[in-house]
Amino acid sequence: MKLYNTLSRSVEELTINGGPIRIYVCGLTPQSHIHVGHTRTFVVFDVLRRFLEYSGHKVIHVQNFTDIDDKIIAKAKELGIQPSEVAEKYIQEYFEVMDKLHVLRAHYYPRVTQNIPEIIDFVNRLIDRGYAYVSDGDVYFEVRKFKDYGKLSHQKVDELIAGARVEPSEKKRNPEDFALWKSVSPSEIGWPSPWGKGRPGWHIECSTMIKKYLGDTIDIHGGGQDLIFPHHENEAAQSEALTGKPLAHHWVHVGWVTMGKVKMSKSVGNVVNLVDLLERRESNVVRLALISTHYRGPLEFDDTLLDQAEANLKRISTALFNLHQRVKKDVVDRGERLKPSPKEVLDQFLVSLGEDLDTPRALGILFEFIRTINNALSSDTLTKPDALSALETLNQMLGILGLEFKKPSVDLNTEKLIELILQLREEARMRRDYATADKIRLKLAELGIIVEDTKDGPRWRAKQ
Ligand SMILES: [Zn+2]
Ligand SMILES: [Zn+2]
């Protein structure tokens, strides 16, 4: 498949080396409710993973939790509990929300607090190699020692300083240097290290965990667009300074979510948290809304988007229901076939996803397919084999998108009841009591049941 690579700024074929595809996605700092901005990233990578697995690849997906940082500590103080309790609460909430959204679980969820010895070792080796220096209990990465610095975010070190995107400090040799380890006072939370008590910087955890769980070079490194600089730039610098190898072949970044055209963020205050959202909207609705535009562009999140997703889901579930009904019955084969065939539709769908994960195009193909199915149902030309393969195709597409539907079931008695009413209507027609026959048909239509008189007798289906 092809994916946009932030590093080269172009859509590139994904390098597949025969082994599993190793994906690392920067995870959550569990310090408050997960919001729609974070969720979009995780859902997009879930579709990518499902697509790769459907295409026959083995995927290893690792995603971290930054389970200690200044914000978590501040929140814990405010609530009078331990930072680990704050982190645990929001990690559990993360899993509850992601399970509801059918996001597949990663293979590993490493946490900072469980990888401190590995982080210290990584920092030590950067010092040994001359890329990092100790300063009054802190350790800094010396950016100018790493000649490729800026290659991911496409900026030069001098531009960073001019643009005030880096902060000078008395402890640093240069303003662009960043912390690998920060000292803390004896009363603060921290870990012993060769440089005294302290805590790791944010960027070093990801470099360490990637190396530990996935190796020196991974296939896809992902995250939200706002992580490109400084987080991913610094990760690449740390890892590549240590190993001399590229950290990732593909850097994939998901665009942000906006509300009123302003980026959704805690600091602006325009956040929609998922716990609240999932109380008012079905998980399929949220999931479909999040993949309805291309992952690289911004996504304007509002009720119009959710209403649209809800209406579209209704079209899918109605089609599934009608197909399930149709496969139960034999229809006289008049030689008509679905065009394009379910197989052709599935191929187009997969091609779309293979081209930089084009979910809006794939969804367009899915809904066009539903129109084709509906037309065949209305004109009563859908054969049982076509209905079966349409159903299977639809389920495969929905599986890749991670949309889940319960197998539609009208209970047996309801079905028999409808058949009985239709039988009585037939008897009315035999008596030429068309008023009664029409009344039954109209009343059933009001209940969402469409009755059609065909050469083979009356047929019913749910309203599309
Ligand atoms: Zn492939
Ligand atoms: Zn990271």
Short mmCIF file of C-alpha atoms and ligand atoms in Angstrom, two decimals:
data_model
loop_
_atom_site.label_atom_id
_atom_site.label_comp_id
_atom_site.label_asym_id
_atom_site.label_seq_id
_atom_site.Cartn_x
_atom_site.Cartn_y
_atom_site.Cartn_z
CA MET A 1 0.00 0.00 0.00
CA LYS A 2 0.98 3.64 -0.33
CA LEU A 3 1.11 6.09 2.55
CA TYR A 4 2.13 9.71 2.89
CA ASN A 5 5.49 10.02 4.62
CA THR A 6 6.06 13.25 6.55
CA LEU A 7 9.81 12.66 6.24
CA SER A 8 9.86 12.81 2.42
CA ARG A 9 6.67 14.85 2.09
CA SER A 10 5.37 12.41 -0.50
CA VAL A 11 3.11 9.40 -0.82
CA GLU A 12 5.38 6.36 -0.80
CA GLU A 13 4.96 2.62 -1.11
CA LEU A 14 5.11 1.00 2.30
CA THR A 15 8.28 -1.08 2.54
CA ILE A 16 7.40 -4.64 3.41
CA ASN A 17 10.41 -6.76 4.30
CA GLY A 18 8.64 -10.06 4.81
CA GLY A 19 8.49 -9.82 8.58
CA PRO A 20 5.68 -8.29 10.59
CA ILE A 21 4.85 -4.62 10.07
CA ARG A 22 5.99 -2.81 13.19
CA ILE A 23 3.86 0.18 14.15
CA TYR A 24 4.47 2.51 17.06
CA VAL A 25 1.83 5.12 17.87
CA CYS A 26 2.52 7.75 20.53
CA GLY A 27 -0.11 7.24 23.17
CA LEU A 28 -1.81 9.14 25.89
CA THR A 29 -0.69 11.14 28.89
CA PRO A 30 -3.45 9.90 31.20
CA GLN A 31 -4.19 13.11 33.08
CA SER A 32 -7.78 13.86 32.02
CA HIS A 33 -10.61 12.54 29.85
CA ILE A 34 -9.68 11.41 26.37
CA HIS A 35 -11.09 13.83 23.79
CA VAL A 36 -12.09 13.62 20.14
CA GLY A 37 -8.72 14.94 18.95
CA HIS A 38 -6.81 12.01 20.48
CA THR A 39 -9.50 9.55 19.47
CA ARG A 40 -9.31 10.41 15.79
CA THR A 41 -5.63 9.40 15.74
CA PHE A 42 -6.26 6.07 17.43
CA VAL A 43 -9.24 5.23 15.19
CA VAL A 44 -7.28 6.10 12.02
CA PHE A 45 -4.40 3.81 13.02
CA ASP A 46 -6.94 1.11 13.86
CA VAL A 47 -8.33 1.25 10.30
CA LEU A 48 -4.77 1.15 8.94
CA ARG A 49 -3.99 -1.90 11.06
CA ARG A 50 -7.23 -3.69 10.09
CA PHE A 51 -6.54 -3.00 6.43
CA LEU A 52 -2.96 -4.33 6.64
CA GLU A 53 -4.13 -7.43 8.49
CA TYR A 54 -6.93 -8.00 5.99
CA SER A 55 -4.30 -7.76 3.24
CA GLY A 56 -2.46 -10.66 4.85
CA HIS A 57 0.23 -8.86 6.85
CA LYS A 58 1.13 -9.53 10.43
CA VAL A 59 1.20 -6.31 12.43
CA ILE A 60 2.85 -5.58 15.77
CA HIS A 61 1.37 -2.48 17.29
CA VAL A 62 2.94 -0.78 20.31
CA GLN A 63 1.49 2.27 22.03
CA ASN A 64 2.83 3.89 25.18
CA PHE A 65 1.30 5.59 28.18
CA THR A 66 3.20 8.59 29.56
CA ASP A 67 2.06 7.68 33.05
CA ILE A 68 4.13 10.28 34.91
CA ASP A 69 4.61 13.95 34.05
CA ASP A 70 4.13 17.43 35.50
CA LYS A 71 0.42 17.57 34.63
CA ILE A 72 -0.33 14.20 36.24
CA ILE A 73 1.55 15.26 39.36
CA ALA A 74 -0.33 18.59 39.49
CA LYS A 75 -3.67 16.80 39.07
CA ALA A 76 -2.79 14.33 41.84
CA LYS A 77 -1.94 17.20 44.22
CA GLU A 78 -5.22 18.90 43.38
CA LEU A 79 -7.19 15.71 44.12
CA GLY A 80 -5.06 14.67 47.10
CA ILE A 81 -4.21 11.27 45.60
CA GLN A 82 -1.12 9.58 44.16
CA PRO A 83 -0.04 10.34 40.57
CA SER A 84 -0.23 6.60 39.88
CA GLU A 85 -3.92 6.68 40.85
CA VAL A 86 -4.61 9.52 38.42
CA ALA A 87 -2.81 7.66 35.63
CA GLU A 88 -4.56 4.38 36.39
CA LYS A 89 -8.00 6.00 36.35
CA TYR A 90 -7.54 7.53 32.91
CA ILE A 91 -5.78 4.48 31.49
CA GLN A 92 -8.80 2.38 32.44
CA GLU A 93 -11.08 5.00 30.92
CA TYR A 94 -8.99 4.91 27.74
CA PHE A 95 -9.52 1.15 27.42
CA GLU A 96 -13.25 1.42 28.08
CA VAL A 97 -13.66 4.09 25.40
CA MET A 98 -11.47 2.31 22.84
CA ASP A 99 -13.25 -1.01 23.39
CA LYS A 100 -16.57 0.71 22.76
CA LEU A 101 -15.18 2.17 19.54
CA HIS A 102 -13.94 -1.30 18.46
CA VAL A 103 -10.31 -0.15 18.43
CA LEU A 104 -8.20 -3.30 18.49
CA ARG A 105 -5.87 -3.54 21.45
CA ALA A 106 -2.19 -2.90 20.80
CA HIS A 107 0.16 -5.81 21.42
CA TYR A 108 2.09 -3.83 24.06
CA TYR A 109 1.25 -0.78 26.16
CA PRO A 110 4.57 0.13 27.79
CA ARG A 111 4.56 2.77 30.52
CA VAL A 112 7.31 5.19 31.49
CA THR A 113 7.29 4.17 35.14
CA GLN A 114 7.92 0.55 34.15
CA ASN A 115 10.88 1.37 31.89
CA ILE A 116 13.09 3.66 33.98
CA PRO A 117 16.23 1.41 33.96
CA GLU A 118 16.05 1.13 30.14
CA ILE A 119 15.63 4.91 29.83
CA ILE A 120 18.65 5.57 32.08
CA ASP A 121 20.69 3.12 30.02
CA PHE A 122 19.66 4.87 26.77
CA VAL A 123 20.66 8.29 28.17
CA ASN A 124 23.98 6.91 29.40
CA ARG A 125 24.83 5.60 25.97
CA LEU A 126 24.01 8.96 24.36
CA ILE A 127 26.43 10.60 26.82
CA ASP A 128 29.08 7.97 25.98
CA ARG A 129 28.68 8.67 22.28
CA GLY A 130 29.09 12.41 22.81
CA TYR A 131 25.53 13.45 21.89
CA ALA A 132 24.44 14.36 25.40
CA TYR A 133 25.92 16.19 28.38
CA VAL A 134 25.25 16.38 32.09
CA SER A 135 24.52 19.76 33.61
CA ASP A 136 23.79 20.17 37.31
CA GLY A 137 21.78 16.94 37.64
CA ASP A 138 20.04 17.35 34.25
CA VAL A 139 21.05 15.65 31.03
CA TYR A 140 20.60 17.41 27.67
CA PHE A 141 20.78 16.28 24.07
CA GLU A 142 23.15 18.52 22.13
CA VAL A 143 21.18 19.17 18.98
CA ARG A 144 24.04 20.51 16.82
CA LYS A 145 25.96 17.27 17.26
CA PHE A 146 23.25 15.47 15.28
CA LYS A 147 23.63 16.74 11.73
CA ASP A 148 20.21 15.53 10.48
CA TYR A 149 18.29 17.51 13.08
CA GLY A 150 15.23 19.16 11.53
CA LYS A 151 14.80 16.65 8.70
CA LEU A 152 11.36 15.49 9.86
CA SER A 153 9.79 18.86 10.60
CA HIS A 154 11.67 20.38 7.63
CA GLN A 155 13.27 23.25 9.48
CA LYS A 156 16.80 24.35 10.28
CA VAL A 157 18.13 24.76 13.79
CA ASP A 158 18.74 28.49 13.23
CA GLU A 159 15.11 28.94 12.19
CA LEU A 160 14.01 27.30 15.44
CA ILE A 161 15.98 29.79 17.47
CA ALA A 162 14.79 32.75 15.39
CA GLY A 163 11.18 31.56 15.65
CA ALA A 164 11.52 31.14 19.42
CA ARG A 165 10.37 27.54 19.14
CA VAL A 166 13.11 26.56 21.60
CA GLU A 167 13.82 27.99 25.01
CA PRO A 168 17.22 29.00 26.34
CA SER A 169 18.15 28.07 29.90
CA GLU A 170 21.19 28.58 32.10
CA LYS A 171 21.69 24.85 32.32
CA LYS A 172 21.82 24.33 28.54
CA ARG A 173 24.82 24.86 26.32
CA ASN A 174 22.54 25.97 23.47
CA PRO A 175 18.90 27.07 23.42
CA GLU A 176 17.89 24.26 21.02
CA ASP A 177 19.16 21.48 23.31
CA PHE A 178 16.43 19.46 24.98
CA ALA A 179 16.22 17.51 28.24
CA LEU A 180 16.71 13.75 28.42
CA TRP A 181 16.64 13.76 32.21
CA LYS A 182 15.48 16.43 34.65
CA SER A 183 16.63 16.57 38.25
CA VAL A 184 14.06 16.92 41.03
CA SER A 185 14.32 17.93 44.68
CA PRO A 186 14.46 15.12 47.28
CA SER A 187 10.78 15.62 48.20
CA GLU A 188 9.52 15.32 44.61
CA ILE A 189 8.61 12.15 42.77
CA GLY A 190 11.59 10.76 40.92
CA TRP A 191 14.03 7.91 40.47
CA PRO A 192 17.70 7.56 41.42
CA SER A 193 20.11 7.83 38.50
CA PRO A 194 23.86 8.28 37.90
CA TRP A 195 23.11 12.04 37.77
CA GLY A 196 21.03 12.18 40.95
CA LYS A 197 17.31 11.91 41.58
CA GLY A 198 15.17 12.91 38.62
CA ARG A 199 12.60 12.09 35.97
CA PRO A 200 13.00 11.31 32.27
CA GLY A 201 12.19 13.89 29.60
CA TRP A 202 9.14 13.19 27.45
CA HIS A 203 10.87 12.30 24.16
CA ILE A 204 13.33 9.75 25.53
CA GLU A 205 10.59 7.36 26.66
CA CYS A 206 9.38 6.71 23.11
CA SER A 207 12.90 6.17 21.75
CA THR A 208 13.59 3.71 24.57
CA MET A 209 10.32 1.79 24.23
CA ILE A 210 10.55 1.54 20.45
CA LYS A 211 14.04 0.07 20.74
CA LYS A 212 12.99 -2.32 23.48
CA TYR A 213 9.75 -3.59 21.91
CA LEU A 214 10.29 -3.19 18.16
CA GLY A 215 14.01 -2.77 17.42
CA ASP A 216 16.21 -0.07 15.86
CA THR A 217 14.10 0.65 12.77
CA ILE A 218 10.33 0.34 12.60
CA ASP A 219 8.00 0.44 9.61
CA ILE A 220 5.48 3.08 10.69
CA HIS A 221 5.76 5.70 13.39
CA GLY A 222 2.49 7.46 13.99
CA GLY A 223 0.80 10.13 16.00
CA GLY A 224 -1.12 13.36 15.79
CA GLN A 225 0.20 16.10 13.54
CA ASP A 226 1.12 18.27 16.53
CA LEU A 227 3.73 15.68 17.55
CA ILE A 228 5.95 16.28 14.50
CA PHE A 229 7.82 19.00 16.35
CA PRO A 230 9.41 18.80 18.81
CA HIS A 231 8.41 15.31 19.94
CA HIS A 232 9.07 13.21 16.84
CA GLU A 233 11.99 15.31 15.66
CA ASN A 234 13.63 14.70 19.03
CA GLU A 235 12.77 11.01 19.09
CA ALA A 236 14.43 10.56 15.69
CA ALA A 237 17.51 12.50 16.83
CA GLN A 238 17.94 10.44 20.02
CA SER A 239 17.41 7.05 18.37
CA GLU A 240 19.43 7.71 15.25
CA ALA A 241 22.30 9.25 17.23
CA LEU A 242 22.45 6.02 19.21
CA THR A 243 21.98 3.38 16.50
CA GLY A 244 23.10 5.15 13.32
CA LYS A 245 19.99 3.72 11.63
CA PRO A 246 16.71 5.39 10.65
CA LEU A 247 14.15 5.17 13.46
CA ALA A 248 11.21 4.71 11.09
CA HIS A 249 10.69 4.15 7.36
CA HIS A 250 7.33 5.89 7.38
CA TRP A 251 6.24 8.80 9.58
CA VAL A 252 2.46 9.06 9.48
CA HIS A 253 0.61 11.97 11.07
CA VAL A 254 -3.10 12.47 11.56
CA GLY A 255 -4.59 15.95 11.10
CA TRP A 256 -6.29 17.69 13.95
CA VAL A 257 -9.91 17.94 14.90
CA THR A 258 -11.42 21.42 14.87
CA MET A 259 -14.53 22.92 16.41
CA GLY A 260 -15.67 26.19 14.93
CA LYS A 261 -12.53 25.91 12.76
CA VAL A 262 -10.31 26.14 15.86
CA LYS A 263 -8.08 23.20 16.78
CA MET A 264 -9.63 21.15 19.57
CA SER A 265 -7.33 21.35 22.58
CA LYS A 266 -7.51 21.44 26.33
CA SER A 267 -5.83 24.83 26.46
CA VAL A 268 -8.49 26.40 24.19
CA GLY A 269 -11.20 24.57 26.12
CA ASN A 270 -13.16 23.44 23.04
CA VAL A 271 -12.86 19.74 23.79
CA VAL A 272 -15.51 17.05 23.54
CA ASN A 273 -14.65 14.19 25.83
CA LEU A 274 -15.47 10.68 24.73
CA VAL A 275 -17.20 9.52 27.88
CA ASP A 276 -19.85 12.24 27.43
CA LEU A 277 -20.02 11.80 23.68
CA LEU A 278 -20.63 8.05 23.89
CA GLU A 279 -23.55 8.69 26.21
CA ARG A 280 -25.37 10.63 23.52
CA ARG A 281 -24.13 8.90 20.37
CA GLU A 282 -23.66 5.29 19.31
CA SER A 283 -20.06 4.17 18.98
CA ASN A 284 -20.51 3.36 15.26
CA VAL A 285 -21.69 6.94 14.69
CA VAL A 286 -18.59 8.40 16.34
CA ARG A 287 -16.31 6.00 14.53
CA LEU A 288 -17.84 6.66 11.10
CA ALA A 289 -17.73 10.42 11.69
CA LEU A 290 -14.01 10.23 12.49
CA ILE A 291 -13.11 8.38 9.28
CA SER A 292 -15.47 10.27 6.99
CA THR A 293 -12.75 12.68 5.87
CA HIS A 294 -9.18 11.93 4.84
CA TYR A 295 -6.90 11.43 7.84
CA ARG A 296 -4.37 14.07 6.83
CA GLY A 297 -6.79 16.97 6.60
CA PRO A 298 -8.49 18.76 9.47
CA LEU A 299 -11.82 17.36 10.64
CA GLU A 300 -14.51 19.82 11.68
CA PHE A 301 -16.40 18.04 14.44
CA ASP A 302 -20.00 19.07 15.01
CA ASP A 303 -23.54 17.71 15.22
CA THR A 304 -24.01 17.97 11.45
CA LEU A 305 -21.13 15.54 10.99
CA LEU A 306 -22.58 13.16 13.58
CA ASP A 307 -26.12 13.39 12.17
CA GLN A 308 -24.79 12.62 8.71
CA ALA A 309 -22.91 9.60 10.06
CA GLU A 310 -26.04 8.43 11.85
CA ALA A 311 -28.15 8.67 8.69
CA ASN A 312 -25.49 6.78 6.72
CA LEU A 313 -25.33 4.03 9.32
CA LYS A 314 -29.09 3.62 9.07
CA ARG A 315 -28.68 3.02 5.34
CA ILE A 316 -26.10 0.33 6.07
CA SER A 317 -28.16 -1.45 8.72
CA THR A 318 -31.28 -1.39 6.53
CA ALA A 319 -29.35 -2.90 3.62
CA LEU A 320 -27.97 -5.59 5.93
CA PHE A 321 -31.46 -6.35 7.19
CA ASN A 322 -32.94 -6.62 3.71
CA LEU A 323 -30.09 -8.80 2.48
CA HIS A 324 -30.55 -11.13 5.45
CA GLN A 325 -34.24 -11.40 4.60
CA ARG A 326 -33.55 -11.96 0.94
CA VAL A 327 -31.07 -14.81 1.38
CA LYS A 328 -33.75 -16.76 3.23
CA LYS A 329 -35.90 -16.97 0.12
CA ASP A 330 -35.40 -18.19 -3.40
CA VAL A 331 -36.23 -15.73 -6.13
CA VAL A 332 -36.89 -16.64 -9.74
CA ASP A 333 -33.58 -15.98 -11.50
CA ARG A 334 -34.28 -13.67 -14.42
CA GLY A 335 -30.63 -13.63 -15.35
CA GLU A 336 -29.95 -10.22 -13.82
CA ARG A 337 -26.73 -9.72 -11.87
CA LEU A 338 -25.47 -6.94 -9.59
CA LYS A 339 -23.39 -4.47 -11.58
CA PRO A 340 -20.64 -3.84 -10.64
CA SER A 341 -20.32 -7.25 -9.02
CA PRO A 342 -19.62 -7.52 -5.29
CA LYS A 343 -16.11 -8.72 -6.14
CA GLU A 344 -15.44 -5.64 -8.29
CA VAL A 345 -16.79 -3.39 -5.56
CA LEU A 346 -14.54 -4.97 -2.94
CA ASP A 347 -11.51 -4.54 -5.21
CA GLN A 348 -12.25 -0.83 -5.70
CA PHE A 349 -12.73 -0.43 -1.97
CA LEU A 350 -9.36 -2.04 -1.21
CA VAL A 351 -7.60 0.00 -3.89
CA SER A 352 -8.93 3.20 -2.27
CA LEU A 353 -7.63 2.26 1.15
CA GLY A 354 -4.32 1.23 -0.40
CA GLU A 355 -3.90 4.75 -1.75
CA ASP A 356 -2.93 6.67 1.37
CA LEU A 357 -5.80 5.20 3.36
CA ASP A 358 -8.48 7.09 1.44
CA THR A 359 -11.43 6.34 3.72
CA PRO A 360 -13.81 8.95 2.20
CA ARG A 361 -13.36 7.34 -1.23
CA ALA A 362 -13.78 3.86 0.23
CA LEU A 363 -16.97 4.98 1.98
CA GLY A 364 -18.25 6.46 -1.29
CA ILE A 365 -17.80 3.05 -2.91
CA LEU A 366 -19.58 1.36 -0.02
CA PHE A 367 -22.61 3.66 -0.27
CA GLU A 368 -22.74 3.38 -4.04
CA PHE A 369 -22.83 -0.39 -3.54
CA ILE A 370 -25.75 0.00 -1.16
CA ARG A 371 -27.60 2.01 -3.83
CA THR A 372 -26.98 -0.82 -6.30
CA ILE A 373 -28.30 -3.36 -3.80
CA ASN A 374 -31.37 -1.24 -3.05
CA ASN A 375 -32.17 -0.88 -6.75
CA ALA A 376 -31.95 -4.63 -7.23
CA LEU A 377 -34.19 -5.16 -4.20
CA SER A 378 -36.76 -2.63 -5.42
CA SER A 379 -36.91 -4.10 -8.91
CA ASP A 380 -36.93 -7.56 -7.38
CA THR A 381 -33.99 -8.74 -9.46
CA LEU A 382 -31.59 -9.63 -6.65
CA THR A 383 -30.87 -13.35 -6.82
CA LYS A 384 -30.05 -15.40 -3.76
CA PRO A 385 -26.39 -16.01 -4.76
CA ASP A 386 -25.92 -12.28 -5.43
CA ALA A 387 -27.61 -11.41 -2.14
CA LEU A 388 -25.26 -13.80 -0.35
CA SER A 389 -22.13 -12.42 -1.94
CA ALA A 390 -23.32 -8.82 -1.46
CA LEU A 391 -23.84 -9.57 2.21
CA GLU A 392 -20.40 -11.11 2.54
CA THR A 393 -18.75 -8.21 0.71
CA LEU A 394 -20.54 -5.64 2.82
CA ASN A 395 -19.45 -7.43 5.99
CA GLN A 396 -15.83 -7.52 4.85
CA MET A 397 -15.81 -3.80 4.12
CA LEU A 398 -17.45 -3.01 7.45
CA GLY A 399 -14.93 -5.24 9.22
CA ILE A 400 -12.00 -3.31 7.75
CA LEU A 401 -13.59 -0.01 8.79
CA GLY A 402 -14.27 -1.42 12.26
CA LEU A 403 -18.02 -0.80 12.08
CA GLU A 404 -19.89 -3.53 13.92
CA PHE A 405 -23.52 -4.49 13.49
CA LYS A 406 -25.40 -7.10 15.39
CA LYS A 407 -26.75 -9.73 13.06
CA PRO A 408 -30.14 -8.27 12.23
CA SER A 409 -32.81 -10.46 13.65
CA VAL A 410 -36.52 -10.16 13.40
CA ASP A 411 -37.70 -12.73 15.85
CA LEU A 412 -39.48 -15.68 14.34
CA ASN A 413 -42.93 -14.64 15.53
CA THR A 414 -42.71 -11.17 14.02
CA GLU A 415 -41.81 -12.65 10.68
CA LYS A 416 -44.68 -15.14 10.88
CA LEU A 417 -47.00 -12.33 11.88
CA ILE A 418 -46.07 -10.30 8.80
CA GLU A 419 -46.55 -13.37 6.61
CA LEU A 420 -49.98 -13.91 8.18
CA ILE A 421 -51.04 -10.30 7.54
CA LEU A 422 -49.88 -10.61 3.93
CA GLN A 423 -51.87 -13.84 3.63
CA LEU A 424 -55.02 -12.04 4.83
CA ARG A 425 -54.30 -9.22 2.39
CA GLU A 426 -54.04 -11.76 -0.43
CA GLU A 427 -57.43 -13.16 0.55
CA ALA A 428 -58.90 -9.64 0.47
CA ARG A 429 -57.50 -9.17 -3.03
CA MET A 430 -59.03 -12.47 -4.13
CA ARG A 431 -62.40 -11.11 -2.95
CA ARG A 432 -61.65 -7.93 -4.94
CA ASP A 433 -61.70 -6.04 -1.62
CA TYR A 434 -58.96 -3.69 -2.80
CA ALA A 435 -59.78 -1.07 -0.15
CA THR A 436 -58.75 -3.47 2.62
CA ALA A 437 -55.71 -4.69 0.69
CA ASP A 438 -54.51 -1.11 0.16
CA LYS A 439 -55.16 -0.18 3.76
CA ILE A 440 -52.99 -3.09 4.96
CA ARG A 441 -50.22 -2.08 2.59
CA LEU A 442 -50.32 1.56 3.71
CA LYS A 443 -50.40 0.70 7.40
CA LEU A 444 -47.45 -1.65 7.00
CA ALA A 445 -45.57 1.09 5.13
CA GLU A 446 -46.15 3.40 8.09
CA LEU A 447 -44.44 0.75 10.23
CA GLY A 448 -41.47 0.72 7.84
CA ILE A 449 -42.45 -2.48 6.03
CA ILE A 450 -42.65 -2.20 2.27
CA VAL A 451 -44.95 -4.66 0.50
CA GLU A 452 -44.58 -5.28 -3.22
CA ASP A 453 -46.75 -7.45 -5.41
CA THR A 454 -44.62 -9.46 -7.78
CA LYS A 455 -45.29 -12.20 -10.29
CA ASP A 456 -44.22 -14.65 -7.60
CA GLY A 457 -46.59 -13.22 -5.02
CA PRO A 458 -46.20 -10.47 -2.41
CA ARG A 459 -42.77 -9.65 -1.01
CA TRP A 460 -41.81 -7.48 1.92
CA ARG A 461 -38.69 -5.66 3.04
CA ALA A 462 -37.66 -2.93 5.45
CA LYS A 463 -37.84 0.64 4.18
CA GLN A 464 -34.49 1.86 2.82
ZN ZN B 1 0.47 -5.16 1.28
ZN ZN B 2 6.27 9.51 21.28
#
